[in-house]
CSV table of C-alpha atoms in Angstrom, one decimal:
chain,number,residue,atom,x,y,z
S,1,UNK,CA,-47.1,67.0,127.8
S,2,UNK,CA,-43.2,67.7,128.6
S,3,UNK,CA,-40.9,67.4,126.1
S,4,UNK,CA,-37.9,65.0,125.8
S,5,UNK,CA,-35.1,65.4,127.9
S,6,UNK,CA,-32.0,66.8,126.5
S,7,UNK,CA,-30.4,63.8,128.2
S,8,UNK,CA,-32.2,61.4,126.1
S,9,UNK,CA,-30.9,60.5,122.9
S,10,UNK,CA,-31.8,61.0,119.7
S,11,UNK,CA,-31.3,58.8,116.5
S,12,UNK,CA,-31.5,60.3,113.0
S,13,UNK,CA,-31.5,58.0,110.0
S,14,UNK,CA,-30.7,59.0,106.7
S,15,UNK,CA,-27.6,61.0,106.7
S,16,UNK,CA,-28.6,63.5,103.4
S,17,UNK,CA,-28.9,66.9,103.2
S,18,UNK,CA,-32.4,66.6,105.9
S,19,UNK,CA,-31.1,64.1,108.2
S,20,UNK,CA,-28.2,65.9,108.5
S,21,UNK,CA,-29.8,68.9,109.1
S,22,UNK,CA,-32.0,67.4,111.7
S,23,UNK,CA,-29.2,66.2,113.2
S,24,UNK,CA,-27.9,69.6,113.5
S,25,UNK,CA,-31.2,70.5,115.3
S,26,UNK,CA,-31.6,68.2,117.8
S,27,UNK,CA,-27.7,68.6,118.8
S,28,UNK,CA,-27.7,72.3,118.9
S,29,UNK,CA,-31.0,72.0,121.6
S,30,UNK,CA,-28.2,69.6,123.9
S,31,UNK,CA,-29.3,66.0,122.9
S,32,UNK,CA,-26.5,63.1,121.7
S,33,UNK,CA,-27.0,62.4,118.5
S,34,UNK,CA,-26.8,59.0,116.4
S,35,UNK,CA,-26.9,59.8,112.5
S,36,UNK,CA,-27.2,56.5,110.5
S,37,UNK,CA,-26.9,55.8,106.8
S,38,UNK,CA,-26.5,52.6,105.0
S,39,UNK,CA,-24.2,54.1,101.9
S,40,UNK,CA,-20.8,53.8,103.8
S,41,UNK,CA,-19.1,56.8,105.1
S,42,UNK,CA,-22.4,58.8,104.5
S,43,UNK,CA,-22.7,59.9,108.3
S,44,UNK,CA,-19.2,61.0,108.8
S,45,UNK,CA,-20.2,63.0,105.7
S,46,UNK,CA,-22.9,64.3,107.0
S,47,UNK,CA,-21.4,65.4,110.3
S,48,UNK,CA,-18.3,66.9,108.3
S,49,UNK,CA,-21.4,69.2,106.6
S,50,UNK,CA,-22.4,69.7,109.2
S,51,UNK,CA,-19.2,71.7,110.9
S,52,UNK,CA,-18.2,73.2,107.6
S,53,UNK,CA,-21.5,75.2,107.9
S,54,UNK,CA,-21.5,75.8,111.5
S,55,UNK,CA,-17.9,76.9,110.9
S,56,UNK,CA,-18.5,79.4,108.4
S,57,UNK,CA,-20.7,81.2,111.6
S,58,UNK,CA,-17.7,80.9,113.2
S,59,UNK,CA,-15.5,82.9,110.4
S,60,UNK,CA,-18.1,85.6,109.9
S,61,UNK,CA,-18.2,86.2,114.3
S,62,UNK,CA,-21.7,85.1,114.6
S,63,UNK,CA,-20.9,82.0,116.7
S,64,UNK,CA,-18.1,80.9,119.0
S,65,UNK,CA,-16.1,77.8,118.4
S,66,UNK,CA,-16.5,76.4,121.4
S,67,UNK,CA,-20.1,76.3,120.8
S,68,UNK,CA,-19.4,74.5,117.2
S,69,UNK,CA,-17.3,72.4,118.6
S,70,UNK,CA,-20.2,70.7,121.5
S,71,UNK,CA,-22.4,70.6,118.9
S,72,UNK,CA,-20.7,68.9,116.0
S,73,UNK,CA,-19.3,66.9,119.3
S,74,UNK,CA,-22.6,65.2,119.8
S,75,UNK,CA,-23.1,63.8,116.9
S,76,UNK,CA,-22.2,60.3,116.8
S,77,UNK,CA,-22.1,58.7,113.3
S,78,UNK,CA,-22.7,54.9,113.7
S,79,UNK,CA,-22.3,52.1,110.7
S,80,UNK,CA,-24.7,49.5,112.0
S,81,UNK,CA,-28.3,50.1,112.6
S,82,UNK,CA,-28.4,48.0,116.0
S,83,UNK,CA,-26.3,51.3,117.4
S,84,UNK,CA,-29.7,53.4,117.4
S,85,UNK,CA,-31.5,50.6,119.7
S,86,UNK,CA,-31.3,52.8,122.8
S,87,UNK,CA,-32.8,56.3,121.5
S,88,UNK,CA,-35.4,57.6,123.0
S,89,UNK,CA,-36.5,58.6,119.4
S,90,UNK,CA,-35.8,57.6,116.2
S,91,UNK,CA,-36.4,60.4,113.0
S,92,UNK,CA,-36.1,58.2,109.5
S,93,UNK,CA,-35.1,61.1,106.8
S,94,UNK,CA,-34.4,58.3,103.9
S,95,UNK,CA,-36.2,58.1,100.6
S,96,UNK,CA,-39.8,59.1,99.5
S,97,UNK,CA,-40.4,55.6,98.9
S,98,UNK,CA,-43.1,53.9,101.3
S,99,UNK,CA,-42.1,49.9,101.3
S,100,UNK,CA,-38.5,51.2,101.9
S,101,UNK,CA,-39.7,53.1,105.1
S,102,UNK,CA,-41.7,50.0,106.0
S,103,UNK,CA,-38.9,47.8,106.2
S,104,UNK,CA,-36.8,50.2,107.9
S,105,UNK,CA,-39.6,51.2,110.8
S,106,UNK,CA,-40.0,47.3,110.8
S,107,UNK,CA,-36.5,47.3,111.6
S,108,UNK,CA,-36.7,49.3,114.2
S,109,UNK,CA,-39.5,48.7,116.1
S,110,UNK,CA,-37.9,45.4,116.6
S,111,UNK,CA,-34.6,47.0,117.6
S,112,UNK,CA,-35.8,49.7,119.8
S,113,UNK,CA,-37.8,49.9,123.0
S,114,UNK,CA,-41.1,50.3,123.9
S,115,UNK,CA,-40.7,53.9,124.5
S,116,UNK,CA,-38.9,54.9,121.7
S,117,UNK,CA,-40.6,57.1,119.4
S,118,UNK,CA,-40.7,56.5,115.8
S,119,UNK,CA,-40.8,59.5,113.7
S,120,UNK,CA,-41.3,59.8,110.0
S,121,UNK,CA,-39.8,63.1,108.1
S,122,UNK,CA,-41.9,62.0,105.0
S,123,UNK,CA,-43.2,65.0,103.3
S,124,UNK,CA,-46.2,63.3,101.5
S,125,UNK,CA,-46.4,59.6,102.3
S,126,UNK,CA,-49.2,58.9,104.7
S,127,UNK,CA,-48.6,58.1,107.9
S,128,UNK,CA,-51.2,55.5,108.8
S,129,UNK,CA,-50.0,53.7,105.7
S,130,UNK,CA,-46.8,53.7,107.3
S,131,UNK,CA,-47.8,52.5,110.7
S,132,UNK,CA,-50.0,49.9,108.6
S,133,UNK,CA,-47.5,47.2,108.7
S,134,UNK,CA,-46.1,47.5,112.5
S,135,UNK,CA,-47.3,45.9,115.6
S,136,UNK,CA,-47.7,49.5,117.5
S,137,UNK,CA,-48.2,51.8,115.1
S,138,UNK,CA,-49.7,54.0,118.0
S,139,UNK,CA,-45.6,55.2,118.6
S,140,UNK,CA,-45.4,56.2,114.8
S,141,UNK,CA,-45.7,60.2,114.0
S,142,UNK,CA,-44.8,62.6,111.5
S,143,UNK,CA,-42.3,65.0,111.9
S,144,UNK,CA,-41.7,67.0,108.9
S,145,UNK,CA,-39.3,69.6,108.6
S,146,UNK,CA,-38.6,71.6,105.8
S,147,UNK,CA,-35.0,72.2,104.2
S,148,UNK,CA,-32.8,73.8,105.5
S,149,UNK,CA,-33.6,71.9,108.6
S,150,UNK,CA,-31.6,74.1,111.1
S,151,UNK,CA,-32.9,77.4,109.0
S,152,UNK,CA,-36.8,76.8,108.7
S,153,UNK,CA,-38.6,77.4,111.9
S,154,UNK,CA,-41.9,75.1,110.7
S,155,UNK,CA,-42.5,71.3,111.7
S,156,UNK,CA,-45.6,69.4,110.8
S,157,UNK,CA,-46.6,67.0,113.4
S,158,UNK,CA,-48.7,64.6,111.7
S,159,UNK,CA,-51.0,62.0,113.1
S,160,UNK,CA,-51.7,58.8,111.7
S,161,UNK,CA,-55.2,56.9,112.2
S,162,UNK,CA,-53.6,54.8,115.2
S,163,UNK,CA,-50.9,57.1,116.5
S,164,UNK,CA,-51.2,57.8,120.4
S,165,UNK,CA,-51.9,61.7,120.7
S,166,UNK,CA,-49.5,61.6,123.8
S,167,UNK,CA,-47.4,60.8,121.6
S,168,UNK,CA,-48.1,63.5,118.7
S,169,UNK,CA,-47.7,66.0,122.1
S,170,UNK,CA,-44.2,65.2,123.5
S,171,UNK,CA,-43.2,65.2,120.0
S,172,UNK,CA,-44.9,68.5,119.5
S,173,UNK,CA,-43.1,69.7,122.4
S,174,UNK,CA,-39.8,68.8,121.8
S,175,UNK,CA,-40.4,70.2,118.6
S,176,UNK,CA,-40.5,74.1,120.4
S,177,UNK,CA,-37.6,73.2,122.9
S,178,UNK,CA,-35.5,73.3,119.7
S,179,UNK,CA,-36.7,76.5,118.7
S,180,UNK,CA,-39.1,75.3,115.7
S,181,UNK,CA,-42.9,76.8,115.5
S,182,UNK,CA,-44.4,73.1,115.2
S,183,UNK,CA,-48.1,72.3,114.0
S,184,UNK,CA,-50.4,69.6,114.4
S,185,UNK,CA,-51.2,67.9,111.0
S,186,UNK,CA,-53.6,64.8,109.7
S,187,UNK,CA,-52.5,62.3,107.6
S,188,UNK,CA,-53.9,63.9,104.3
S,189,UNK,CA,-52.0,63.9,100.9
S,190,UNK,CA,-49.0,66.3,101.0
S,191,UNK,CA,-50.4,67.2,104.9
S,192,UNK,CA,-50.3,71.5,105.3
S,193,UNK,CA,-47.6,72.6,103.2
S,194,UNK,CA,-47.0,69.8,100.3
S,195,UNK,CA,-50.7,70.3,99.3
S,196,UNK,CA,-51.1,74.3,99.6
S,197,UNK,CA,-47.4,73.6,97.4
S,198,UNK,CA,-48.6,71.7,94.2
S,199,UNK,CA,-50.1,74.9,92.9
S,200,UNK,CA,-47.4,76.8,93.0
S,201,UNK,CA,-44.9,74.3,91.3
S,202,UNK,CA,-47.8,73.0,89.0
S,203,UNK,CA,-48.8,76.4,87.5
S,204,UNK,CA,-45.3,77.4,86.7
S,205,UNK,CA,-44.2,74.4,85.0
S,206,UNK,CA,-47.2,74.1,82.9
S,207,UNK,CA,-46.7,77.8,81.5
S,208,UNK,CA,-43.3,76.9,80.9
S,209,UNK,CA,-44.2,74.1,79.1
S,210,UNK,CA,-46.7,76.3,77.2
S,211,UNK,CA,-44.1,78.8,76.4
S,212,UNK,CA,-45.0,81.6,78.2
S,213,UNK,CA,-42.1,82.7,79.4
S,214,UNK,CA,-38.5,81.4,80.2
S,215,UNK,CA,-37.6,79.9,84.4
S,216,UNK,CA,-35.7,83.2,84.9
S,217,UNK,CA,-38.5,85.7,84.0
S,218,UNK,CA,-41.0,83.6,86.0
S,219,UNK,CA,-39.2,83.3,88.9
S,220,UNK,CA,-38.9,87.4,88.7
S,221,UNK,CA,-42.5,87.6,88.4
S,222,UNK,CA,-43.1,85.6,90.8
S,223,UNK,CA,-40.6,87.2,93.1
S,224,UNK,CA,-41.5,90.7,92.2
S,225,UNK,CA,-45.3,90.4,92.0
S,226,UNK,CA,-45.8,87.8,94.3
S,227,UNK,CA,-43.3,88.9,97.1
S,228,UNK,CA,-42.3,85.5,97.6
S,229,UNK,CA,-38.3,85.2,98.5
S,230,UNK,CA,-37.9,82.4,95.5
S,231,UNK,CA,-39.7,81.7,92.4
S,232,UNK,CA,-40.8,78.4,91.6
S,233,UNK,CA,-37.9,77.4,89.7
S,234,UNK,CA,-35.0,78.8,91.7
S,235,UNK,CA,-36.9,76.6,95.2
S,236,UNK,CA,-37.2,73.6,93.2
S,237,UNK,CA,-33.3,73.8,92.2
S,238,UNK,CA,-32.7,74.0,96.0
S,239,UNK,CA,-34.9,71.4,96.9
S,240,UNK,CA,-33.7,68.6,94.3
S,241,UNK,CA,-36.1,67.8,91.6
S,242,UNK,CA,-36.0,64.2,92.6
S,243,UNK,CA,-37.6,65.2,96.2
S,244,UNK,CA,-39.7,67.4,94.5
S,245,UNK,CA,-41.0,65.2,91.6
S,246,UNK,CA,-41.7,62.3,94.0
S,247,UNK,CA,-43.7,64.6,96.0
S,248,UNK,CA,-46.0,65.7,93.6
S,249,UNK,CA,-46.1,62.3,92.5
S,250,UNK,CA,-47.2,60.8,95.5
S,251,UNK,CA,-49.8,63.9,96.1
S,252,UNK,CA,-51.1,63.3,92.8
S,253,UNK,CA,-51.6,59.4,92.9
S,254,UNK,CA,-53.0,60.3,96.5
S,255,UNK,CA,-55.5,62.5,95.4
S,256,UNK,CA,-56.6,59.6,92.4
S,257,UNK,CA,-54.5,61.5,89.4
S,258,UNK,CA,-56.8,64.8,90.1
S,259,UNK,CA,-55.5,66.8,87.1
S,260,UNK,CA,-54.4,69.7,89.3
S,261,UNK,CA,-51.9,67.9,90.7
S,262,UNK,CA,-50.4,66.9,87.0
S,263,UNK,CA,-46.6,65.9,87.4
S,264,UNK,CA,-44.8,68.1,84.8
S,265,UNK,CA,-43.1,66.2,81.7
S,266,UNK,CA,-40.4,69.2,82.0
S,267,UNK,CA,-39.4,68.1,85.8
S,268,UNK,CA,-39.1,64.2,84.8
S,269,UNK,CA,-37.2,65.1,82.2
S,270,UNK,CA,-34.8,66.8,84.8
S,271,UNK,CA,-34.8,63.8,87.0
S,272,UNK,CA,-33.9,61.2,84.4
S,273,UNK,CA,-31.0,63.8,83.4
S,274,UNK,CA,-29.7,64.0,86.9
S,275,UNK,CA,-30.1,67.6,86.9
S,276,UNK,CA,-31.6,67.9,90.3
S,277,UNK,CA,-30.7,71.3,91.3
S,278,UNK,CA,-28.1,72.5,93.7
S,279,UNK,CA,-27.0,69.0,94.9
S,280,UNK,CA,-26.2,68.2,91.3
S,281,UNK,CA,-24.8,71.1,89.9
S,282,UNK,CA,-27.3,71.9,87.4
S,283,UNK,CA,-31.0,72.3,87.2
S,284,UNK,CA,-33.2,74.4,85.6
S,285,UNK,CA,-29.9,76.7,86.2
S,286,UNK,CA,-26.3,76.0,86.3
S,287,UNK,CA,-24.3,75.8,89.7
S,288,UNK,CA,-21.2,75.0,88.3
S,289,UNK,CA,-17.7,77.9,89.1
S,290,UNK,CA,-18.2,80.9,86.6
S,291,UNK,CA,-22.0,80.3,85.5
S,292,UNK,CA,-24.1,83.7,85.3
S,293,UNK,CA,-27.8,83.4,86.1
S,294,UNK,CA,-29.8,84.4,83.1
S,295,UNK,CA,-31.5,87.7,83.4
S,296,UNK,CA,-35.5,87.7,83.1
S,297,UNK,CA,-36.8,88.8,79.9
S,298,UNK,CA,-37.6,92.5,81.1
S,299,UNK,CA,-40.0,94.8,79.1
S,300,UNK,CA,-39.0,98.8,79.1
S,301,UNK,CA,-41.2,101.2,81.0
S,302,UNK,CA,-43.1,103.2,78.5
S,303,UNK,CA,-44.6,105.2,80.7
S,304,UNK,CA,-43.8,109.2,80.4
S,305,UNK,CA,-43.8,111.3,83.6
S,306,UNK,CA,-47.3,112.6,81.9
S,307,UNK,CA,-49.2,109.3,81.6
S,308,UNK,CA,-52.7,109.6,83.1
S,309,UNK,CA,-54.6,106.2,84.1
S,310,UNK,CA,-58.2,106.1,84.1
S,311,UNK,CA,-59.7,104.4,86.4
S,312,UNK,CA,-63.9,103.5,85.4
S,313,UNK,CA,-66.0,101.4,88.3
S,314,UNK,CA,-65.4,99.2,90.8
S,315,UNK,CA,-62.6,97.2,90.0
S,316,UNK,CA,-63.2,95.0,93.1
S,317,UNK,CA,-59.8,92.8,94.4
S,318,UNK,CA,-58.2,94.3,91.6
S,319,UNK,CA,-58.3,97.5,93.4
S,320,UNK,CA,-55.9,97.4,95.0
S,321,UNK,CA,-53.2,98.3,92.4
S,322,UNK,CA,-54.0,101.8,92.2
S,323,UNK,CA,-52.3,102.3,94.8
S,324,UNK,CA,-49.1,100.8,93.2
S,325,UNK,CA,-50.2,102.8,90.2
S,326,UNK,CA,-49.6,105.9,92.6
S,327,UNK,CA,-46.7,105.0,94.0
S,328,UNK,CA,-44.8,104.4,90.9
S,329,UNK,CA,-45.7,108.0,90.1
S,330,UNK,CA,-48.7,107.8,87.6
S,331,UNK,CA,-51.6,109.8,87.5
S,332,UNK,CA,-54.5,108.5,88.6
S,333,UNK,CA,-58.6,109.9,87.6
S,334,UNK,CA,-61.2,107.5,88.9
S,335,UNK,CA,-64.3,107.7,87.3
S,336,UNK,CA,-67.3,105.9,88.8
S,337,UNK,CA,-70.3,106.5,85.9
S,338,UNK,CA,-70.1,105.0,82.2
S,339,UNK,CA,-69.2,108.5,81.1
S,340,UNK,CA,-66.9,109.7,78.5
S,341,UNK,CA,-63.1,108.8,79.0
């Protein structure tokens, strides 16, 4: 199935930190871009954000400015909804809140052609619930990008119950002329990413609830023992605890309150706070000029150059850490009997 066009034009509602970053997307792959959003002066906003981070590529000689300036070029912000009628698709990027996305894909199925595509950047909400209410909910897809939208290469192309797979497959396919590594998804609570995700939000919360350590020594563990490029707590500040805490609300009520999916009293505690992370200034750290990240609570080597580690049996997956017992310069006897130590 081809792609669309980069003549066609695209509409992106919802003019936040994701829209805009879609926006980014689809104008850096050649397509006109609409970017809507009903607070006023939000898409201009979103477009100046645009350029002031395309612009920074520009000061550090990693872009040229004529390139900044066609793509910040395309994007057209528009105040009125009606001026999105003749995309060829529409991506809605506005709140986690499903009878608000009905009323606004209501909206624009009546606005918009036949044709047009109606895309949905919902991270959790299902898609056939969605498409539920409209008269062709067969032109209703997912497509779920993850933030930083120009940054992160994955999309999740989700199919509802009635969408057409024809259209799940242009959609797909536009989705790789834009550079993005896109995947085809079903409408299941939190779809790929949001579901394999719960765990490893939900884990680190509840520990920090229990005490077990503070959001700065986790996040190191994590880091350092898990080789992930973030702890928990430093992705959630980036994400916005209000996107994050409606997700795993959604997942969780999706799943029929299936304690593994547990919102965290902690993160709702954030939320009413308005400490959402990045976007607010303060999270479960401070963003503000001058703030220090704490250090994690870091316990001295006592380990001599001399320390032997016996190693008795099979110690099956755990196994592998000899290795790392080597390589940090200990010495290592394995022993594979019961015998004397």
């Amino acid at each position: 199935m081809q792609a669309l066009d980069t003549q066609t034009t695209i509409a992106v509602i919802g003019a936040g930190a994701m829209g805009s970053g879609i926006a980014q997307v689809a104008a850096q792959a050649g397509h006109k871009v609409y970017l809507h959003d009903q607070r006023d002066g939000a898409a201009s906003a979103g477009r100046d954000g645009v350029a002031k981070q395309l612009q920074r590529r520009v000061d550090k000689g990693k872009m040229e400015q004529q390139a900044v300036d066609a793509i910040v070029g395309r994007i057209h912000p528009v105040s009125a909804l009606s001026e999105v009628a003749d995309s060829r698709m529409v991506i809605e990027a506005i709140i986690e809140d499903l009878e608000i996305k009905h009323s606004l894909l209501a909206d624009l199925e009546e606005l918009c052609g036949k044709k047009t595509i109606l895309a949905t950047n919902t991270s959790s909400i299902s898609v056939t619930a969605l498409g539920a209410k409209l008269r062709h909910p067969e032109r209703l897809v997912g497509m779920h990008f993850f933030n930083p939208a120009p940054l992160m290469a994955l999309v999740e192309v989700v199919k509802g119950l009635a969408t057409d797979h024809s259209v799940a497959e242009i959609v797909h396919a536009t989705a790789t002329n834009w550079g993005k590594k896109p995947v085809f998804a079903t409408s299941t609570p939190g779809f790929i990413v949001n579901r394999v995700a719960r765990p490893f939000y939900a884990e680190s919360l509840r520990l920090l609830q229990e005490g077990a350590a503070d959001p700065a020594t986790l996040d190191a563990i994590v880091r350092e023992a898990g080789n992930f490029r973030m702890g928990p707590f430093e992705l959630t500040d980036l994400i916005g605890h209000d996107v994050n805490y409606a997700v795993t609300n959604s997942v969780f009520n999706a799943y029929y309150q299936d304690a593994r999916f547990l919102p965290s009293l902690i993160q709702k505690e954030l939320v009413e706070a308005g400490r959402l992370g990045r976007k607010s200034g303060h999270g479960f750290y401070s963003y503000t000029e001058g703030s220090k990240r704490p250090e994690p609570d870091t316990e001295p080597s006592r380990l001599s150059d001399d320390t032997t580690l016996i190693v008795k049996g099979d110690l099956g997956p755990a196994s592998a850490l000899i290795n790392r017992f080597r390589d940090a310069g200990l010495d290592i006897v394995e022993r594979d009997g019961p015998g004397q130590l």
